CSV table of C-alpha atoms and ligand atoms in Angstrom, one decimal:
chain,number,residue,atom,x,y,z
A,184,MET,CA,-9.0,-22.1,22.7
A,185,THR,CA,-5.0,-22.1,24.5
A,186,ILE,CA,-3.9,-18.8,23.2
A,187,ASP,CA,-2.4,-16.2,25.4
A,188,PRO,CA,-4.0,-12.7,24.8
A,189,HIS,CA,-1.1,-11.3,26.2
A,190,ALA,CA,1.5,-12.4,23.5
A,191,ALA,CA,-1.4,-11.0,21.2
A,192,LEU,CA,-1.3,-7.7,22.5
A,193,ALA,CA,2.6,-7.4,22.6
A,194,ALA,CA,2.7,-8.4,18.6
A,195,LEU,CA,0.0,-6.0,17.7
A,196,ALA,CA,1.6,-3.3,19.8
A,197,GLN,CA,4.4,-3.5,17.7
A,198,GLN,CA,2.8,-3.4,14.0
A,199,THR,CA,2.6,-0.4,12.4
A,200,ILE,CA,0.7,0.4,9.2
A,201,GLU,CA,1.8,3.4,6.4
A,202,LEU,CA,-0.5,5.8,5.2
A,203,PRO,CA,-0.7,6.9,1.5
A,204,SER,CA,-0.8,10.9,1.0
A,205,TRP,CA,-3.3,10.5,-1.8
A,206,ALA,CA,-5.9,8.8,0.5
A,207,PHE,CA,-6.3,12.7,2.0
A,208,GLY,CA,-7.0,14.5,-1.5
A,209,ASN,CA,-10.2,14.4,-3.3
A,210,SER,CA,-10.6,11.3,-5.9
A,211,GLY,CA,-13.1,10.0,-8.1
A,212,THR,CA,-13.5,7.7,-11.1
A,213,ARG,CA,-13.3,8.6,-14.4
A,214,PHE,CA,-16.8,10.0,-14.3
A,215,LYS,CA,-16.7,12.2,-11.6
A,216,VAL,CA,-14.0,13.6,-8.6
A,217,PHE,CA,-16.0,14.8,-5.6
A,218,ALA,CA,-15.0,17.6,-3.7
A,219,GLN,CA,-14.9,17.6,-0.2
A,220,ALA,CA,-14.9,20.5,2.3
A,221,GLY,CA,-11.6,20.8,4.5
A,222,VAL,CA,-9.6,18.5,2.1
A,223,PRO,CA,-5.7,19.7,1.8
A,224,ARG,CA,-4.0,21.9,-0.4
A,225,ASP,CA,-0.7,20.5,-0.3
A,226,PRO,CA,1.5,18.1,1.3
A,227,TYR,CA,1.9,19.7,4.6
A,228,GLU,CA,-1.7,19.6,5.0
A,229,LYS,CA,-1.7,16.0,3.8
A,230,LEU,CA,0.7,15.2,6.7
A,231,ALA,CA,-1.3,17.0,9.2
A,232,ASP,CA,-4.4,15.0,8.2
A,233,ALA,CA,-2.4,11.7,8.3
A,234,ALA,CA,-1.2,12.8,12.0
A,235,GLN,CA,-4.9,12.5,12.9
A,236,VAL,CA,-4.9,8.9,12.1
A,237,HIS,CA,-1.8,8.4,14.0
A,238,ARG,CA,-3.2,10.4,16.9
A,239,PHE,CA,-6.2,8.4,17.5
A,240,THR,CA,-4.9,4.9,16.1
A,241,GLY,CA,-1.4,5.2,17.3
A,242,VAL,CA,0.3,2.8,14.9
A,243,THR,CA,0.6,4.8,11.5
A,244,PRO,CA,3.6,6.8,11.7
A,245,ARG,CA,4.7,6.7,8.4
A,246,VAL,CA,3.3,8.7,5.3
A,247,SER,CA,4.1,7.4,1.9
A,248,LEU,CA,4.4,10.4,-0.9
A,249,HIS,CA,3.7,10.4,-4.8
A,250,ILE,CA,6.1,12.4,-6.8
A,251,PRO,CA,5.3,14.6,-8.3
A,252,TRP,CA,2.3,14.6,-6.9
A,253,ASP,CA,3.8,15.8,-3.4
A,254,LEU,CA,6.3,17.8,-5.0
A,255,VAL,CA,7.6,20.7,-2.9
A,256,ASP,CA,10.4,23.3,-3.2
A,257,ASP,CA,12.1,21.9,0.1
A,258,TYR,CA,12.2,18.0,1.2
A,259,ASP,CA,14.1,19.0,4.4
A,260,ARG,CA,11.5,21.1,5.5
A,261,LEU,CA,8.6,18.8,4.4
A,262,ALA,CA,10.7,16.0,6.7
A,263,ALA,CA,10.9,18.5,9.5
A,264,HIS,CA,7.2,19.2,9.3
A,265,ALA,CA,6.5,15.3,9.4
A,266,ALA,CA,9.0,15.0,12.3
A,267,GLY,CA,7.2,17.9,14.3
A,268,LEU,CA,4.0,15.9,13.7
A,269,GLY,CA,5.4,12.7,15.1
A,270,LEU,CA,5.7,11.2,11.4
A,271,GLN,CA,8.0,9.9,9.2
A,272,ILE,CA,8.1,9.9,5.6
A,273,GLY,CA,7.6,6.5,4.2
A,274,ALA,CA,7.7,4.8,0.5
A,275,ILE,CA,8.5,7.5,-2.3
A,276,ASN,CA,6.2,6.4,-5.2
A,277,SER,CA,7.2,7.3,-8.7
A,278,ASN,CA,4.8,8.4,-11.2
A,279,LEU,CA,5.2,6.9,-14.6
A,280,PHE,CA,1.2,7.3,-16.2
A,281,GLN,CA,0.5,11.2,-16.3
A,282,ASP,CA,3.1,11.9,-19.0
A,283,ASP,CA,2.5,12.4,-22.8
A,284,ASP,CA,5.8,10.6,-23.2
A,285,TYR,CA,4.6,7.8,-21.8
A,286,MET,CA,1.7,6.9,-23.8
A,287,LEU,CA,3.5,3.9,-25.4
A,288,GLY,CA,5.3,3.1,-22.2
A,289,SER,CA,7.8,4.5,-20.1
A,290,LEU,CA,10.5,2.1,-18.5
A,291,THR,CA,9.6,-0.2,-21.4
A,292,HIS,CA,9.5,2.1,-24.3
A,293,PRO,CA,11.0,1.4,-27.7
A,294,ASP,CA,12.1,4.9,-27.7
A,295,ALA,CA,15.4,5.0,-25.9
A,296,ARG,CA,15.1,8.9,-24.9
A,297,VAL,CA,11.7,7.9,-23.5
A,298,ARG,CA,13.1,5.4,-21.4
A,299,ALA,CA,16.1,7.8,-20.1
A,300,LYS,CA,13.5,10.4,-19.0
A,301,ALA,CA,11.7,7.6,-17.0
A,302,VAL,CA,15.0,6.4,-15.3
A,303,ALA,CA,15.9,10.3,-14.6
A,304,HIS,CA,12.4,10.5,-12.9
A,305,HIS,CA,13.3,7.6,-10.7
A,306,VAL,CA,17.0,9.3,-9.9
A,307,GLN,CA,14.7,12.3,-8.8
A,308,CYS,CA,12.8,10.2,-6.4
A,309,ILE,CA,15.7,8.8,-5.1
A,310,ASP,CA,16.9,12.2,-4.1
A,311,VAL,CA,13.7,13.0,-2.5
A,312,MET,CA,14.5,9.6,-0.4
A,313,ARG,CA,17.9,10.9,0.5
A,314,ALA,CA,16.3,14.3,2.0
A,315,THR,CA,13.4,12.5,3.7
A,316,GLY,CA,15.0,10.0,5.1
A,317,SER,CA,12.8,7.5,3.2
A,318,THR,CA,14.3,3.9,2.3
A,319,ASP,CA,11.8,2.5,-0.2
A,320,LEU,CA,11.8,3.6,-3.8
A,321,LYS,CA,8.1,2.2,-4.9
A,322,ILE,CA,7.5,1.5,-8.6
A,323,TRP,CA,4.2,0.9,-10.2
A,324,LEU,CA,4.9,0.3,-14.0
A,325,PRO,CA,1.7,1.1,-15.8
A,326,ASP,CA,3.1,0.0,-19.1
A,327,GLY,CA,1.5,-2.3,-21.3
A,328,LEU,CA,-0.2,-3.0,-24.6
A,329,ASN,CA,-3.9,-3.1,-26.0
A,330,TYR,CA,-3.4,-4.7,-29.2
A,331,PRO,CA,-1.9,-8.0,-30.1
A,332,GLY,CA,1.3,-7.2,-32.3
A,333,GLN,CA,1.3,-3.6,-30.9
A,334,ASP,CA,4.9,-4.3,-29.7
A,335,SER,CA,7.3,-7.4,-28.9
A,336,LEU,CA,6.3,-8.4,-25.4
A,337,ARG,CA,9.8,-10.2,-25.4
A,338,ALA,CA,12.0,-6.8,-26.2
A,339,ARG,CA,9.8,-4.8,-23.7
A,340,GLN,CA,10.9,-7.4,-20.9
A,341,ASP,CA,14.2,-6.9,-21.8
A,342,ARG,CA,14.2,-3.0,-22.0
A,343,LEU,CA,12.3,-2.9,-18.8
A,344,ALA,CA,15.2,-5.5,-17.3
A,345,GLU,CA,17.9,-2.8,-18.6
A,346,SER,CA,16.0,0.3,-17.4
A,347,LEU,CA,15.3,-1.1,-14.0
A,348,ALA,CA,18.8,-1.8,-13.5
A,349,GLN,CA,19.9,1.7,-14.0
A,350,VAL,CA,17.5,2.6,-11.6
A,351,TYR,CA,18.9,0.0,-9.3
A,352,ALA,CA,22.4,1.2,-9.6
A,353,ALA,CA,21.4,4.9,-8.2
A,354,LEU,CA,20.0,3.5,-4.8
A,355,ASP,CA,22.0,4.1,-1.9
A,356,PRO,CA,23.2,0.6,0.0
A,357,ASP,CA,20.4,1.2,2.6
A,358,HIS,CA,17.8,1.8,0.1
A,359,ARG,CA,15.1,-0.7,-1.3
A,360,LEU,CA,13.5,-0.9,-4.6
A,361,ILE,CA,9.9,-2.4,-4.3
A,362,LEU,CA,8.2,-3.7,-7.3
A,363,GLU,CA,4.4,-3.6,-7.9
A,364,TYR,CA,2.4,-5.7,-10.4
A,365,LYS,CA,-1.0,-5.4,-11.6
A,366,PHE,CA,-3.0,-7.6,-14.0
A,367,PHE,CA,-4.9,-5.1,-16.3
A,368,GLU,CA,-5.4,-1.5,-16.4
A,369,PRO,CA,-4.5,1.2,-18.1
A,370,ALA,CA,-3.6,-1.5,-20.6
A,371,PHE,CA,-5.9,-4.3,-21.2
A,372,TYR,CA,-4.4,-6.9,-23.4
A,373,ALA,CA,-0.8,-7.3,-21.5
A,374,MET,CA,0.6,-5.3,-18.9
A,375,ASP,CA,4.4,-5.2,-18.6
A,376,ILE,CA,4.4,-6.5,-15.3
A,377,PRO,CA,1.3,-8.4,-14.8
A,378,ASP,CA,1.6,-10.8,-12.0
A,379,TRP,CA,3.8,-11.2,-9.0
A,380,GLY,CA,6.1,-13.6,-11.0
A,381,THR,CA,7.1,-11.3,-13.2
A,382,SER,CA,8.1,-8.6,-10.6
A,383,LEU,CA,9.9,-11.5,-8.7
A,384,LEU,CA,12.0,-12.4,-11.8
A,385,HIS,CA,13.0,-8.5,-12.2
A,386,CYS,CA,13.8,-8.5,-8.4
A,387,LEU,CA,15.9,-11.8,-8.2
A,388,ALA,CA,17.8,-10.4,-11.6
A,389,LEU,CA,18.3,-6.7,-9.8
A,390,GLY,CA,19.9,-8.2,-6.5
A,391,GLU,CA,19.0,-8.0,-2.9
A,392,GLN,CA,17.7,-4.8,-2.5
A,393,ALA,CA,14.4,-5.4,-4.9
A,394,PHE,CA,11.2,-6.7,-3.4
A,395,VAL,CA,7.9,-7.5,-4.4
A,396,VAL,CA,4.6,-5.3,-3.9
A,397,LEU,CA,1.6,-7.2,-3.5
A,398,ASP,CA,-1.4,-4.6,-3.8
A,399,THR,CA,-4.8,-6.4,-3.0
A,400,GLY,CA,-6.4,-5.1,-5.5
A,401,HIS,CA,-4.2,-6.0,-8.5
A,402,HIS,CA,-5.6,-9.6,-9.3
A,403,ALA,CA,-7.9,-11.2,-11.1
A,404,PRO,CA,-11.2,-12.3,-9.3
A,405,GLY,CA,-11.1,-15.4,-7.1
A,406,THR,CA,-7.1,-15.4,-7.1
A,407,ASN,CA,-5.7,-17.1,-4.0
A,408,ILE,CA,-3.8,-14.1,-2.7
A,409,GLU,CA,-2.7,-15.9,0.5
A,410,PHE,CA,-0.6,-18.1,-1.6
A,411,ILE,CA,1.0,-15.4,-3.1
A,412,VAL,CA,1.8,-14.3,0.2
A,413,ALA,CA,3.4,-17.4,0.9
A,414,GLN,CA,5.4,-17.8,-1.8
A,415,LEU,CA,7.0,-14.3,-1.5
A,416,LEU,CA,7.9,-15.0,2.0
A,417,ARG,CA,9.4,-18.3,0.9
A,418,ALA,CA,11.6,-16.3,-1.4
A,419,GLY,CA,12.1,-13.6,1.0
A,420,ARG,CA,10.9,-11.1,-1.4
A,421,LEU,CA,8.1,-9.4,-0.1
A,422,GLY,CA,8.8,-6.0,0.3
A,423,ALA,CA,5.4,-4.6,1.1
A,424,PHE,CA,1.5,-4.8,0.9
A,425,ASP,CA,-0.6,-1.9,-0.8
A,426,PHE,CA,-4.1,-2.9,1.3
A,427,ASN,CA,-7.4,-1.9,-0.1
A,428,SER,CA,-10.4,-4.0,-1.1
A,429,ARG,CA,-12.0,-5.0,-4.6
A,430,PHE,CA,-15.4,-6.2,-5.8
A,431,TYR,CA,-14.6,-5.8,-9.4
A,432,ALA,CA,-11.5,-4.1,-10.6
A,433,ASP,CA,-8.8,-2.0,-8.8
A,434,ASP,CA,-11.6,-0.4,-6.7
A,435,ASP,CA,-9.3,0.8,-4.1
A,436,LEU,CA,-11.9,0.7,-1.6
A,437,MET,CA,-11.2,0.8,2.4
A,438,VAL,CA,-9.2,-2.5,3.3
A,439,GLY,CA,-11.5,-5.3,5.0
A,440,ALA,CA,-14.7,-3.9,3.4
A,441,ALA,CA,-15.2,-6.3,0.6
A,442,ASP,CA,-13.8,-9.7,1.9
A,443,PRO,CA,-12.5,-9.3,5.7
A,444,PHE,CA,-12.0,-13.4,5.7
A,445,GLN,CA,-9.4,-12.8,2.8
A,446,LEU,CA,-7.7,-10.1,4.9
A,447,PHE,CA,-7.5,-12.8,7.9
A,448,ARG,CA,-6.2,-15.3,5.5
A,449,ILE,CA,-3.2,-12.8,4.5
A,450,LEU,CA,-2.6,-12.0,7.9
A,451,HIS,CA,-2.7,-15.6,8.7
A,452,GLU,CA,0.2,-16.3,6.6
A,453,ILE,CA,2.1,-13.5,7.7
A,454,VAL,CA,2.2,-14.1,11.1
A,455,GLY,CA,2.9,-17.9,10.6
A,456,SER,CA,5.8,-16.9,8.9
A,457,GLY,CA,7.1,-14.7,12.1
A,458,ALA,CA,6.7,-11.8,9.1
A,459,LEU,CA,4.5,-9.2,11.7
A,460,SER,CA,7.7,-8.4,13.2
A,461,PRO,CA,8.7,-5.0,12.4
A,462,ASP,CA,12.1,-6.2,11.2
A,463,SER,CA,10.8,-8.4,8.8
A,464,GLY,CA,10.8,-6.1,6.1
A,465,VAL,CA,7.4,-6.0,5.1
A,466,ASN,CA,5.7,-2.9,5.1
A,467,PHE,CA,2.0,-2.9,5.8
A,468,MET,CA,0.9,0.3,3.4
A,469,LEU,CA,-2.7,1.1,2.5
A,470,ASP,CA,-3.2,2.4,-0.9
A,471,GLN,CA,-6.9,3.9,-1.2
A,472,CYS,CA,-9.0,6.6,-2.2
A,473,HIS,CA,-11.9,7.7,-0.3
A,474,ASN,CA,-14.4,8.8,-2.8
A,475,ILE,CA,-17.7,9.1,-1.4
A,476,GLU,CA,-16.7,8.9,2.5
A,477,PRO,CA,-14.6,11.5,4.9
A,478,LYS,CA,-10.7,10.7,4.2
A,479,ILE,CA,-9.4,10.7,7.9
A,480,PRO,CA,-12.4,8.6,9.3
A,481,GLY,CA,-11.9,6.4,6.0
A,482,GLN,CA,-8.4,5.7,6.7
A,483,ILE,CA,-8.9,5.3,10.5
A,484,ARG,CA,-11.5,2.7,9.6
A,485,SER,CA,-8.8,0.7,7.2
A,486,VAL,CA,-6.4,1.0,9.9
A,487,MET,CA,-8.9,-0.8,12.6
A,488,ASN,CA,-9.8,-3.3,9.9
A,489,VAL,CA,-6.2,-4.4,9.6
A,490,GLN,CA,-5.5,-4.5,12.9
A,491,GLU,CA,-8.8,-6.8,13.5
A,492,ALA,CA,-7.5,-8.9,10.9
A,493,THR,CA,-4.3,-9.1,12.9
A,494,ALA,CA,-5.7,-9.8,16.1
A,495,LYS,CA,-7.7,-12.7,14.6
A,496,ALA,CA,-4.9,-14.3,13.1
A,497,LEU,CA,-2.7,-14.0,16.2
A,498,LEU,CA,-5.6,-15.9,17.8
A,499,VAL,CA,-5.1,-18.8,15.7
A,500,ASP,CA,-3.7,-21.8,17.9
A,501,GLY,CA,-1.1,-22.8,15.9
A,502,ASP,CA,-0.3,-25.9,18.2
A,503,ALA,CA,-4.0,-27.5,17.6
A,504,LEU,CA,-3.8,-26.2,14.0
A,505,LEU,CA,-0.4,-28.3,13.6
A,506,ALA,CA,-2.0,-31.2,15.4
A,507,ALA,CA,-5.0,-31.5,13.2
A,508,GLN,CA,-3.0,-30.7,10.2
A,509,LEU,CA,-1.1,-33.7,11.2
A,510,ALA,CA,-3.6,-36.0,12.1
A,511,GLY,CA,-5.3,-35.1,8.5
A,512,ASP,CA,-8.2,-33.7,10.6
A,513,VAL,CA,-9.7,-31.7,7.8
A,514,LEU,CA,-12.5,-30.5,10.0
A,515,GLY,CA,-10.5,-30.1,13.1
A,516,ALA,CA,-8.2,-27.8,11.3
A,517,ASN,CA,-10.4,-25.8,9.6
A,518,ALA,CA,-12.1,-25.3,12.7
A,519,VAL,CA,-9.4,-24.1,14.4
A,520,LEU,CA,-8.9,-21.2,11.8
A,521,MET,CA,-12.6,-20.3,12.0
A,522,ASP,CA,-12.6,-20.2,15.4
A,523,ALA,CA,-10.0,-17.5,15.7
A,524,TYR,CA,-11.6,-15.8,12.6
A,525,ASN,CA,-15.0,-15.8,14.4
A,526,THR,CA,-13.5,-14.4,17.7
A,527,ASP,CA,-14.6,-10.6,18.9
A,528,VAL,CA,-11.1,-9.1,18.8
A,529,ARG,CA,-12.8,-5.6,19.5
A,530,PRO,CA,-12.4,-5.8,23.2
A,531,LEU,CA,-8.9,-6.7,22.9
A,532,LEU,CA,-8.2,-4.1,20.9
A,533,SER,CA,-9.5,-1.7,22.9
A,534,ASP,CA,-7.3,-2.7,25.6
A,535,LEU,CA,-4.6,-2.4,23.3
A,536,ARG,CA,-5.6,1.2,23.0
A,537,THR,CA,-6.0,1.8,26.7
A,538,SER,CA,-2.7,0.4,27.8
A,539,GLN,CA,-1.2,2.9,25.1
A,540,GLY,CA,-3.1,5.9,26.7
A,541,LEU,CA,-5.2,6.2,23.6
A,542,ASP,CA,-9.1,6.3,23.2
A,543,PRO,CA,-10.5,2.9,22.9
A,544,ASP,CA,-12.9,3.7,20.0
A,545,PRO,CA,-10.5,5.9,17.4
A,546,MET,CA,-13.7,6.6,15.1
A,547,SER,CA,-15.7,8.3,18.0
A,548,ALA,CA,-12.4,9.9,19.7
A,549,TYR,CA,-11.6,11.7,15.9
A,550,ARG,CA,-15.6,12.8,15.7
A,551,ALA,CA,-15.6,14.3,19.0
A,552,SER,CA,-12.0,16.3,18.5
A,553,GLY,CA,-13.4,18.5,16.3
A,554,TYR,CA,-10.7,18.4,13.8
A,555,ALA,CA,-13.0,17.7,10.9
A,556,ASP,CA,-14.9,21.4,11.9
A,557,THR,CA,-11.4,23.0,11.9
A,558,ILE,CA,-10.2,22.2,8.8
A,559,VAL,CA,-13.5,22.7,7.0
A,560,ALA,CA,-13.4,26.3,8.8
A,561,GLU,CA,-9.6,27.1,8.3
A,562,ARG,CA,-8.9,25.4,4.6
A,563,VAL,CA,-10.5,28.2,2.5
A,564,GLY,CA,-9.2,29.4,-0.4
A,565,GLY,CA,-6.3,27.6,-2.5
A,566,ALA,CA,-6.7,24.8,-4.9
A,567,GLN,CA,-7.5,21.4,-3.0
A,568,ALA,CA,-5.6,18.6,-3.6
A,569,GLY,CA,-6.8,16.0,-5.6
A,570,TRP,CA,-5.7,12.3,-7.0
A,571,GLY,CA,-2.9,13.7,-9.3
A,572,ALA,CA,-2.2,16.7,-7.3
B,1362,PSV,C1,-1.9,1.7,-9.2
B,1362,PSV,O1,-3.3,1.6,-9.7
B,1362,PSV,C2,-1.4,2.1,-7.9
B,1362,PSV,O2,-1.9,0.7,-7.1
B,1362,PSV,C3,0.0,2.2,-7.5
B,1362,PSV,O3,0.3,1.9,-6.3
B,1362,PSV,C4,-0.1,3.7,-7.7
B,1362,PSV,O4,0.7,4.5,-7.5
B,1362,PSV,C5,-1.0,3.9,-6.8
B,1362,PSV,O5,-2.2,3.0,-7.2
B,1362,PSV,C6,-2.0,5.2,-7.7
B,1362,PSV,O6,-3.2,5.3,-6.7
B,1363,MN,MN1,-0.9,0.2,-5.6
């Protein structure tokens, strides 16, 4: 391989990954939420835990908030708290899935009153963005139908377009609206934004501040996700990833756990398009829940998995790959990719961390820090934050 590891190190040094505040609270399935000792009791403690991930990996300076889960009285204070911990507030996620009014839809609801309420919630989220310095309003639309004939598929798209335009109009010039898609759940017959094409059409209609969010857990089994990545990058509309792993549904497991090869293929498209660069506009976020594993190490492991996939993608010999592709050398081209994928990049990442003054092994450094024991001892009393708080 003729790849220069220094170039890979320089690119890795620039990569950042955004953490979700909800990953630090209790979570579970609809069958059971397991409480863990030491879990945060408010958004301030969630940020303190996120800061530990940044402390040991050095690449996670931003945290996404979910409103109203992360509702506080004073967002200036929360932003100052984040800054004191060396963090910034990342994307602000709206919540359209936990209000009784939204049983039959929110931004698509047949009743104009409910649609106006959902739009107003986004205006509230934009206020939080202004107070915290966040630039991304992230919308995941849980709306959809369970039964054919339940509502008009087409009318719902028209209502959605109108509602989104109202939200978009409330953005500041430096804000982005990033729009997620999901093929099923909570609705089972038809989601109103089921796929990247629908999300992209709405973004194109809205304007240049609208981008698609690709959550890796939101596709039918067998979907070629890297193809979607390539298409959205061509269109200049890939705004962000929600990284996680899935075996069957929207499992929200640690990214890279189910299919590290898929993660590598996604990062290969990113690297090949120059989208790893911090000014590419692609935000690499995690969207995960740690139901049975400890949460801070779960986030650290996930970050390391993204870094390993990125490092492998950076080691693809682009010249050799292109030459093989142009020569029609099918096996040669595939071998170039597999050589990079099969490289053990852990020593390279250890070098990166050492050069940044970090411990080369973030997992054991976190364990040795004693932070886990400290929060178990200190966080007694109060209500633990959970998925939904
Ligand atoms: C929906 O499944 C989703 O991926 C959206 O990003 C939500 O905001 C998030 O999960 C909540 O966990
Ligand atoms: Mn998501």
